[in-house]
PDB file of C-alpha atoms and ligand atoms in Angstrom:
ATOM      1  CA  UNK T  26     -10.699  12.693   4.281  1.00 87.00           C
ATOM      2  CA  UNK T  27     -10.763  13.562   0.861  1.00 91.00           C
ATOM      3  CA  UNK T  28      -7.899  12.383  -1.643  1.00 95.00           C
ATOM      4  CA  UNK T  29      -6.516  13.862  -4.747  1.00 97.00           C
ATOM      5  CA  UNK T  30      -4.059  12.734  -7.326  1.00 98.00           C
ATOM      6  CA  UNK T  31      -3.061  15.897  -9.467  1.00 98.00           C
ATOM      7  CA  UNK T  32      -2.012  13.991 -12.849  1.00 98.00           C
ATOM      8  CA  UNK T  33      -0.181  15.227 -16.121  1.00 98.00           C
ATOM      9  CA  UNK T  34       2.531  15.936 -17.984  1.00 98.00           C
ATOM     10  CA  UNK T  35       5.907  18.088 -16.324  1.00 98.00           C
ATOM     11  CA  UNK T  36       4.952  21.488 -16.541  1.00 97.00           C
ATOM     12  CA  UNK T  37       1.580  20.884 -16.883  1.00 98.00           C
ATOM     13  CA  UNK T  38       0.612  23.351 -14.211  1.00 98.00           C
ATOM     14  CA  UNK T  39      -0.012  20.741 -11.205  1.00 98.00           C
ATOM     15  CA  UNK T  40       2.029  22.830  -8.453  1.00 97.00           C
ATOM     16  CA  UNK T  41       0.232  25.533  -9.378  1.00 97.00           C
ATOM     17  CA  UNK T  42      -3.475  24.138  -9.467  1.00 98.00           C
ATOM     18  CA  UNK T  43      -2.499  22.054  -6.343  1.00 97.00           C
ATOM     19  CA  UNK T  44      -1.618  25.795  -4.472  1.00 97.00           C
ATOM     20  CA  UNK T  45      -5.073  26.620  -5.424  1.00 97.00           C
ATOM     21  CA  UNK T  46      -6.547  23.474  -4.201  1.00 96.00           C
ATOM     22  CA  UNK T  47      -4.508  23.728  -1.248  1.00 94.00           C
ATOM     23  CA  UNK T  48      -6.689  27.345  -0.154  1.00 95.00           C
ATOM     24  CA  UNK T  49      -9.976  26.034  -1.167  1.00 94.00           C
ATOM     25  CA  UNK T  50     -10.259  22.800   0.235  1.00 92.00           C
ATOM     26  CA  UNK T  51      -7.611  23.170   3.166  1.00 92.00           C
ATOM     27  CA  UNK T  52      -5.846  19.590   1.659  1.00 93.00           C
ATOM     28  CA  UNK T  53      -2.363  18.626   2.801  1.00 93.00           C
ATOM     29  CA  UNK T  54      -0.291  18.928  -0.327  1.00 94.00           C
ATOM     30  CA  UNK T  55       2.678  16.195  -0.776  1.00 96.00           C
ATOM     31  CA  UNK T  56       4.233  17.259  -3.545  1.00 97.00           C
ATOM     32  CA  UNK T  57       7.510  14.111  -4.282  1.00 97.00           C
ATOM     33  CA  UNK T  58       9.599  16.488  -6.669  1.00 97.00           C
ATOM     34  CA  UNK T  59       9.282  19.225  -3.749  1.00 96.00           C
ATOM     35  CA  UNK T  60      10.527  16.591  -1.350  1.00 96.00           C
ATOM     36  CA  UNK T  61      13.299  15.005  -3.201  1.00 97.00           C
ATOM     37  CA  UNK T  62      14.438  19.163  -4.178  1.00 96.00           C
ATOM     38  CA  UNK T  63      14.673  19.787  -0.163  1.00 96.00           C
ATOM     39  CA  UNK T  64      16.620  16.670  -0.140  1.00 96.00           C
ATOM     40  CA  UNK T  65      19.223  17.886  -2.889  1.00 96.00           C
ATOM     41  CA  UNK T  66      19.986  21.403  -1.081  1.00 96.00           C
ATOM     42  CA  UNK T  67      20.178  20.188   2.491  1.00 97.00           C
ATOM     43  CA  UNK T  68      22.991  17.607   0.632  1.00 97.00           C
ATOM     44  CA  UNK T  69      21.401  14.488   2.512  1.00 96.00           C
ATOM     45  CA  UNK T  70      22.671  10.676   0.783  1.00 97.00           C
ATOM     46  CA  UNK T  71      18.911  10.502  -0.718  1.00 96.00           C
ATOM     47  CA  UNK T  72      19.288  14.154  -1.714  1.00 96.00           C
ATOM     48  CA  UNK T  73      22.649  12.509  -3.962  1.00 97.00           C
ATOM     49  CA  UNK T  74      21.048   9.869  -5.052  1.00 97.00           C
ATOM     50  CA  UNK T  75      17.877  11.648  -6.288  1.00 97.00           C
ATOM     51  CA  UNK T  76      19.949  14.367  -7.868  1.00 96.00           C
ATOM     52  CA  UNK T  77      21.690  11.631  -9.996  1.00 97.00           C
ATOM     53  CA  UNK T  78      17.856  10.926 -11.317  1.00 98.00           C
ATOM     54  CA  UNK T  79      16.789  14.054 -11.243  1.00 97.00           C
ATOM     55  CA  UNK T  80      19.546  16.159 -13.451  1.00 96.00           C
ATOM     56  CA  UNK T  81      18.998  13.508 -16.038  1.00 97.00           C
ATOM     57  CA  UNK T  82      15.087  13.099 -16.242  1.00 97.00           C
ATOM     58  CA  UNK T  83      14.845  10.021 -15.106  1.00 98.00           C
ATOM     59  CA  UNK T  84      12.454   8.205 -12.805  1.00 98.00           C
ATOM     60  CA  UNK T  85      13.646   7.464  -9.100  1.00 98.00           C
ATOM     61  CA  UNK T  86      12.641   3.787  -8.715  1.00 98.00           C
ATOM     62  CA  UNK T  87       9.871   2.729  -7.109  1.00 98.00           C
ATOM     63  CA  UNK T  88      10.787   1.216  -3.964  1.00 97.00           C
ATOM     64  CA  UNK T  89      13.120   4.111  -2.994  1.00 96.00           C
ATOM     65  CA  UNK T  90      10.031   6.712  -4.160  1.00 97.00           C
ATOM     66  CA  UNK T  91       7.225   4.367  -2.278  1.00 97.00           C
ATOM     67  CA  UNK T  92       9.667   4.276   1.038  1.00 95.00           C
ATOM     68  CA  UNK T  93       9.814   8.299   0.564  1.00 95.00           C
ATOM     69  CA  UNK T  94       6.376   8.508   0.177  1.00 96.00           C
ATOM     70  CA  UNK T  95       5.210   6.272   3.130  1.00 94.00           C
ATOM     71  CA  UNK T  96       7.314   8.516   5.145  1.00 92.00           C
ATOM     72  CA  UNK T  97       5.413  11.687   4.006  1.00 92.00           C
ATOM     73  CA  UNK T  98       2.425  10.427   4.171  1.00 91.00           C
ATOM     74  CA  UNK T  99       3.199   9.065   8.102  1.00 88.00           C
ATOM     75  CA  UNK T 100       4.400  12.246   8.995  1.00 88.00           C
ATOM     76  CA  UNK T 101       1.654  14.332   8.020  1.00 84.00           C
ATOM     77  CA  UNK T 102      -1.112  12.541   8.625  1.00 66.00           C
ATOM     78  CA  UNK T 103      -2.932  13.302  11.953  1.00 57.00           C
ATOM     79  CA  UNK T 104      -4.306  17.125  10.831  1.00 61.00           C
ATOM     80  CA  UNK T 105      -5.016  16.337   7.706  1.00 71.00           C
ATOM     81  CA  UNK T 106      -8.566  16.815   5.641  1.00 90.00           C
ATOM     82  CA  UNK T 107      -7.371  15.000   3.085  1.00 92.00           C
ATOM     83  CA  UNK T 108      -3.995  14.785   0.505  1.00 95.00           C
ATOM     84  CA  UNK T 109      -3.236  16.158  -2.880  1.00 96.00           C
ATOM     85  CA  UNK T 110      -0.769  13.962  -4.314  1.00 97.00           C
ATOM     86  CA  UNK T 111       0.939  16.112  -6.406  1.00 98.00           C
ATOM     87  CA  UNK T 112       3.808  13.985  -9.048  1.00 98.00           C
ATOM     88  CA  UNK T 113       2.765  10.803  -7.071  1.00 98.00           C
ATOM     89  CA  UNK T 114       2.364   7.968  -8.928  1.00 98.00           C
ATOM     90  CA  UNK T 115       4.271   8.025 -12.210  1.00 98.00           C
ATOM     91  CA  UNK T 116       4.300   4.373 -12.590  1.00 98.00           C
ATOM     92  CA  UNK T 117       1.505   1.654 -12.474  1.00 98.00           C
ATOM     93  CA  UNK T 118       3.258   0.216  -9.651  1.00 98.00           C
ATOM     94  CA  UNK T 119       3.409   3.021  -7.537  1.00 98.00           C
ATOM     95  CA  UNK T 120      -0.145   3.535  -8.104  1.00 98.00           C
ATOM     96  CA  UNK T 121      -0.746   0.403  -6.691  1.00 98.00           C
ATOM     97  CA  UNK T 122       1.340   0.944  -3.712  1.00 97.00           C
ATOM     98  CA  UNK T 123      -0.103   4.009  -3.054  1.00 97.00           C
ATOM     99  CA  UNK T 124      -3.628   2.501  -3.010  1.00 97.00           C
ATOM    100  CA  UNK T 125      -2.238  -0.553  -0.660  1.00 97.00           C
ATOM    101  CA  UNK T 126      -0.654   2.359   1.254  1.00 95.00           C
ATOM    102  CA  UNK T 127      -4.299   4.122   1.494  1.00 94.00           C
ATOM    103  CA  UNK T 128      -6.419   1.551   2.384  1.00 95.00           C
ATOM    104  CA  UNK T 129      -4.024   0.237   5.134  1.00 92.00           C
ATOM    105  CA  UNK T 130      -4.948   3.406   6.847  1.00 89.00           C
ATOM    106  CA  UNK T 131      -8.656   3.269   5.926  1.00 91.00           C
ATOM    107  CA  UNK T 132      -8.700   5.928   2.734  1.00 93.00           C
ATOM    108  CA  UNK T 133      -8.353   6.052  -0.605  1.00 96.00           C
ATOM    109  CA  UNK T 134      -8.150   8.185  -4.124  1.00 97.00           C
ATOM    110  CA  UNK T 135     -11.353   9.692  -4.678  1.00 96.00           C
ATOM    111  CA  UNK T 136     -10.246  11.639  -7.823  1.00 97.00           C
ATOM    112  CA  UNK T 137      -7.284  12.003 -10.333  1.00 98.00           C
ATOM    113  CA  UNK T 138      -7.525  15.485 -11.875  1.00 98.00           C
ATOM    114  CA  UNK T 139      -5.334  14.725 -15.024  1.00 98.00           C
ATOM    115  CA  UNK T 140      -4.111  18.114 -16.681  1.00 98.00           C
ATOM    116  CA  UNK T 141      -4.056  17.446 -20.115  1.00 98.00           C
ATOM    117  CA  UNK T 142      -1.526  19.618 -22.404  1.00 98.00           C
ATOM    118  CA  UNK T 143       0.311  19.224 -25.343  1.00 98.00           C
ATOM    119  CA  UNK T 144       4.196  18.580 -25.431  1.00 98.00           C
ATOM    120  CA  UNK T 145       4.830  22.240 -27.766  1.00 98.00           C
ATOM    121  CA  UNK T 146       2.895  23.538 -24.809  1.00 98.00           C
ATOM    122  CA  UNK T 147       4.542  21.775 -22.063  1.00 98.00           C
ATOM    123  CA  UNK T 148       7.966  22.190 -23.640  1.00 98.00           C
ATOM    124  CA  UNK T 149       7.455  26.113 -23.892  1.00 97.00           C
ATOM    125  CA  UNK T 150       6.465  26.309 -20.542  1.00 97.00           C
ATOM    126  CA  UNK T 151       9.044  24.539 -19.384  1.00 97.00           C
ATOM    127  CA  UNK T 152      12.271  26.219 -20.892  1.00 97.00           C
ATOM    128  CA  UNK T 153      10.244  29.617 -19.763  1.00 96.00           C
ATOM    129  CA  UNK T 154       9.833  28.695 -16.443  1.00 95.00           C
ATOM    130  CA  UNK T 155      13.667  27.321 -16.921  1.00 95.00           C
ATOM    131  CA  UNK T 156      14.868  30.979 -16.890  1.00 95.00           C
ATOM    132  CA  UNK T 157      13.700  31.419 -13.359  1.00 95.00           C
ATOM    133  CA  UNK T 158      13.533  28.376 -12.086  1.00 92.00           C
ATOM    134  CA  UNK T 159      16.855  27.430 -11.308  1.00 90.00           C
ATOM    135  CA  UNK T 160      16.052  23.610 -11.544  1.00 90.00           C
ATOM    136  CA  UNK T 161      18.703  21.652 -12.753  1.00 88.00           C
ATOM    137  CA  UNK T 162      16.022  19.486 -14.903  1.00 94.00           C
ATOM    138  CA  UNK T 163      14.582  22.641 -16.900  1.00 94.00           C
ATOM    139  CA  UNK T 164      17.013  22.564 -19.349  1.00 95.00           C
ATOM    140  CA  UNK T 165      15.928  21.244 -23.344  1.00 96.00           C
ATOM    141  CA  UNK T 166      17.582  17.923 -23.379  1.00 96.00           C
ATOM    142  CA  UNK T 167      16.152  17.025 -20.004  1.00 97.00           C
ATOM    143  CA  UNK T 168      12.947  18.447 -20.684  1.00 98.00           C
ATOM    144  CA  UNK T 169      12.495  15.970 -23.830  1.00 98.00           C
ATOM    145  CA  UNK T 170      14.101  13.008 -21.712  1.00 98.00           C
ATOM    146  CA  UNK T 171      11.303  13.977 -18.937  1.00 98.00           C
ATOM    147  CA  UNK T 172       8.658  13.947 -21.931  1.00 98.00           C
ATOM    148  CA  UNK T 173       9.969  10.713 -22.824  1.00 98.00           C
ATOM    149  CA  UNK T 174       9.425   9.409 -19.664  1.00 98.00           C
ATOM    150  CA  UNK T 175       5.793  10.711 -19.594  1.00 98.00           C
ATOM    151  CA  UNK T 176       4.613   9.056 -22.368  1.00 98.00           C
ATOM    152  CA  UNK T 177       6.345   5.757 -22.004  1.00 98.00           C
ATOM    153  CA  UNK T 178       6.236   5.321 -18.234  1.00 98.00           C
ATOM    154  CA  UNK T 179       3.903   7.592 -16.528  1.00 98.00           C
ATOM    155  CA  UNK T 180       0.885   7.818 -19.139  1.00 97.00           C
ATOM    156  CA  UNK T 181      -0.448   4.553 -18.861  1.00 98.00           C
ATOM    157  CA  UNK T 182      -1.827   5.657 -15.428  1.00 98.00           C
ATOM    158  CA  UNK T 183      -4.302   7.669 -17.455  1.00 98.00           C
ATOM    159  CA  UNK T 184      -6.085   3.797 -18.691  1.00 98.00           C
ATOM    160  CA  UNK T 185      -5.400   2.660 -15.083  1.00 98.00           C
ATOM    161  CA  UNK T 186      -7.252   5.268 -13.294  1.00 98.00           C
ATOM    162  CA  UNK T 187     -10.424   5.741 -15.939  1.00 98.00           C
ATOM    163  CA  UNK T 188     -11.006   1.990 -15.479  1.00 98.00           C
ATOM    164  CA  UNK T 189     -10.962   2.682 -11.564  1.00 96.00           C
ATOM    165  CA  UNK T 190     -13.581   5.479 -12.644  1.00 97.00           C
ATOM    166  CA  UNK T 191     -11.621   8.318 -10.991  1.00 97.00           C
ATOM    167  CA  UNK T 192     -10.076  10.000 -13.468  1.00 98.00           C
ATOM    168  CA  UNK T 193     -11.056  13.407 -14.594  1.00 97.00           C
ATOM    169  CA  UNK T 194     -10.029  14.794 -17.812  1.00 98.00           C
ATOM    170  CA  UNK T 195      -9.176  18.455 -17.528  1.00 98.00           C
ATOM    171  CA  UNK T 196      -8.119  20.888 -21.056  1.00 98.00           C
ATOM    172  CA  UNK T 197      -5.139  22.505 -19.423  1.00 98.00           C
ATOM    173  CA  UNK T 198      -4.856  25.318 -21.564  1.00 98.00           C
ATOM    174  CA  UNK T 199      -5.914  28.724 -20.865  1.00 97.00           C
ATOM    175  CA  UNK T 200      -5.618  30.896 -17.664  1.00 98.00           C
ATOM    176  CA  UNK T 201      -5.175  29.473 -13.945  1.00 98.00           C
ATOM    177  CA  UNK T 202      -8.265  30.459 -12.877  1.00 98.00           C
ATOM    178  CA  UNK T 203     -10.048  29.109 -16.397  1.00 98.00           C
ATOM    179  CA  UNK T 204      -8.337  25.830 -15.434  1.00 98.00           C
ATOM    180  CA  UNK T 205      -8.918  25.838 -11.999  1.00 98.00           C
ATOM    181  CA  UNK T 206     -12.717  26.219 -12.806  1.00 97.00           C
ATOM    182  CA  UNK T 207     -13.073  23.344 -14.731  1.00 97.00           C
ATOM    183  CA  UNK T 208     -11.059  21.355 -12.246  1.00 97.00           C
ATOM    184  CA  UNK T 209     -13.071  22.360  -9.228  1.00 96.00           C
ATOM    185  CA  UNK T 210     -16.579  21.778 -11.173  1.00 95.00           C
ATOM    186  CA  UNK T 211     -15.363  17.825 -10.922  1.00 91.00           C
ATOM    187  CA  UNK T 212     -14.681  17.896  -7.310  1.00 86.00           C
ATOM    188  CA  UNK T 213     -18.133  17.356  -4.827  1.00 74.00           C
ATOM    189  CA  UNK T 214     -16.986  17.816  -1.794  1.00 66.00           C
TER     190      UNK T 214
HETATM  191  P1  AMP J 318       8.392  17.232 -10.395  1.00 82.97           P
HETATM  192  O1  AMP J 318       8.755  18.339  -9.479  1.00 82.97           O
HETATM  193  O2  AMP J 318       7.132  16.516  -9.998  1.00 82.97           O
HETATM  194  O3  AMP J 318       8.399  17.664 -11.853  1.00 82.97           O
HETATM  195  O4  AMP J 318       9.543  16.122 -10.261  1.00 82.97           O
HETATM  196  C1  AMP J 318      10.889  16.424 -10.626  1.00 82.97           C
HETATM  197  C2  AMP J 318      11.664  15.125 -10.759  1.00 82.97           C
HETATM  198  O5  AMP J 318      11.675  14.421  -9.507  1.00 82.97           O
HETATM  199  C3  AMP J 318      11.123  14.115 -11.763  1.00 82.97           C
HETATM  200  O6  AMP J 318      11.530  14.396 -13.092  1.00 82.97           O
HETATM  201  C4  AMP J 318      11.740  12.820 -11.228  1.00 82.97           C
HETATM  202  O7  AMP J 318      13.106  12.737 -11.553  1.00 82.97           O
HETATM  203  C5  AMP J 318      11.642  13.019  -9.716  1.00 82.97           C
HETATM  204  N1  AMP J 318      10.350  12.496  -9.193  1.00 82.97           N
HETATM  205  C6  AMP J 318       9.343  13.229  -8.637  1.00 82.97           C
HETATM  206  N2  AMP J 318       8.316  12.437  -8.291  1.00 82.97           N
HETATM  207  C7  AMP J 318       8.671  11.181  -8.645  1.00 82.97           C
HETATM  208  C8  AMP J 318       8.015   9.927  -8.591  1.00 82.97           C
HETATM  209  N3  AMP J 318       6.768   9.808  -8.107  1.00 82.97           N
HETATM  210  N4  AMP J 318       8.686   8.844  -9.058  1.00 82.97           N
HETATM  211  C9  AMP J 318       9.933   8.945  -9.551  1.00 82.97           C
HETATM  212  N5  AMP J 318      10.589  10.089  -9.657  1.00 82.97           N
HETATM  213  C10 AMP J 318       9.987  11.218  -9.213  1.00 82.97           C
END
């Protein structure tokens, strides 16, 4: 199997470089915000509980994301070439759980591509894609709580996973296929 993390900012294009991945390499894409949205509209308990996160740009906590994640992960397994984990980790200790998680099952992360972008960028993108979207989080006050969150929370993965060696830096502007170019010149596979 072969393992990605697709890292960066919200908005930041990984969805849509993950899609990309998804037809080159044939991975199994787990993407946590897609989960916990499927959640919200079929109006499951988690689907309430992650909405109450979600609206307001916060974090779900760890244990409750890990215990989602496991569950993925368990489910999808047996067919897979490999996973792109796709808004999974955004803290250090679901990073760590995720590599416990891994390695239980004999695998691992071979490679975090980390989109790098600037928040004007991200910010634009974000309140364009807000006009179609029709996610509850793509709104400007939620969009500068979510960059908040980024930088405090989630960006320290970005130290964590260049001392593990796996981290890729990737300039995220510029057209999908420029950017999917540079991502797929770091992948041997
Ligand atoms: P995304 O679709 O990846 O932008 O995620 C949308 C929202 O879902 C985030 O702003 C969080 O509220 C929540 N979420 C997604 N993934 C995670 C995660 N790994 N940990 C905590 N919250 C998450």
């Amino acid at each position: 199997m072969f393992n990605l993390v697709i890292f960066g900012g919200p908005g930041s294009g990984k969805g849509t470089q993950s899609e990309k991945l998804i037809d080159r390499y044939g991975l199994t894409h787990i993407s946590t915000g897609d989960v916990l949205r499927r959640e919200i509209s079929a109006g499951t308990e988690l689907g309430k509980i992650a909405d109450s996160y979600i609206s307001k740009g916060n974090l779900i906590p760890d244990d409750l994301m890990v215990r989602i994640l496991a569950s993925e992960v368990d489910s999808l397994t047996p067919s897979s070439k490999g996973f792109i984990f796709d808004g999974f980790p955004r803290t250090i200790p679901q990073a760590e759980e995720l590599a416990k998680m891994l390695e239980k099952r004999g695998e691992k992360i071979h490679a975090v591509i980390g989109l790098e972008v600037p928040d004007d960028v991200l910010t634009e993108r974000l309140l364009e894609r807000g006009k179609s979207s029709g996610r509850a989080d793509d709104n400007a006050e939620t969009i500068r709580q979510r960059l908040d969150v980024y930088h405090n929370t989630t960006s320290p993965l970005r130290e964590y996973y260049i001392k593990d060696g796996k981290y890729k830096a990737i300039h995220g502007l510029g057209s999908i296929d420029e950017i999917f170019d540079r991502i797929i010149s770091h992948i041997s596979m």
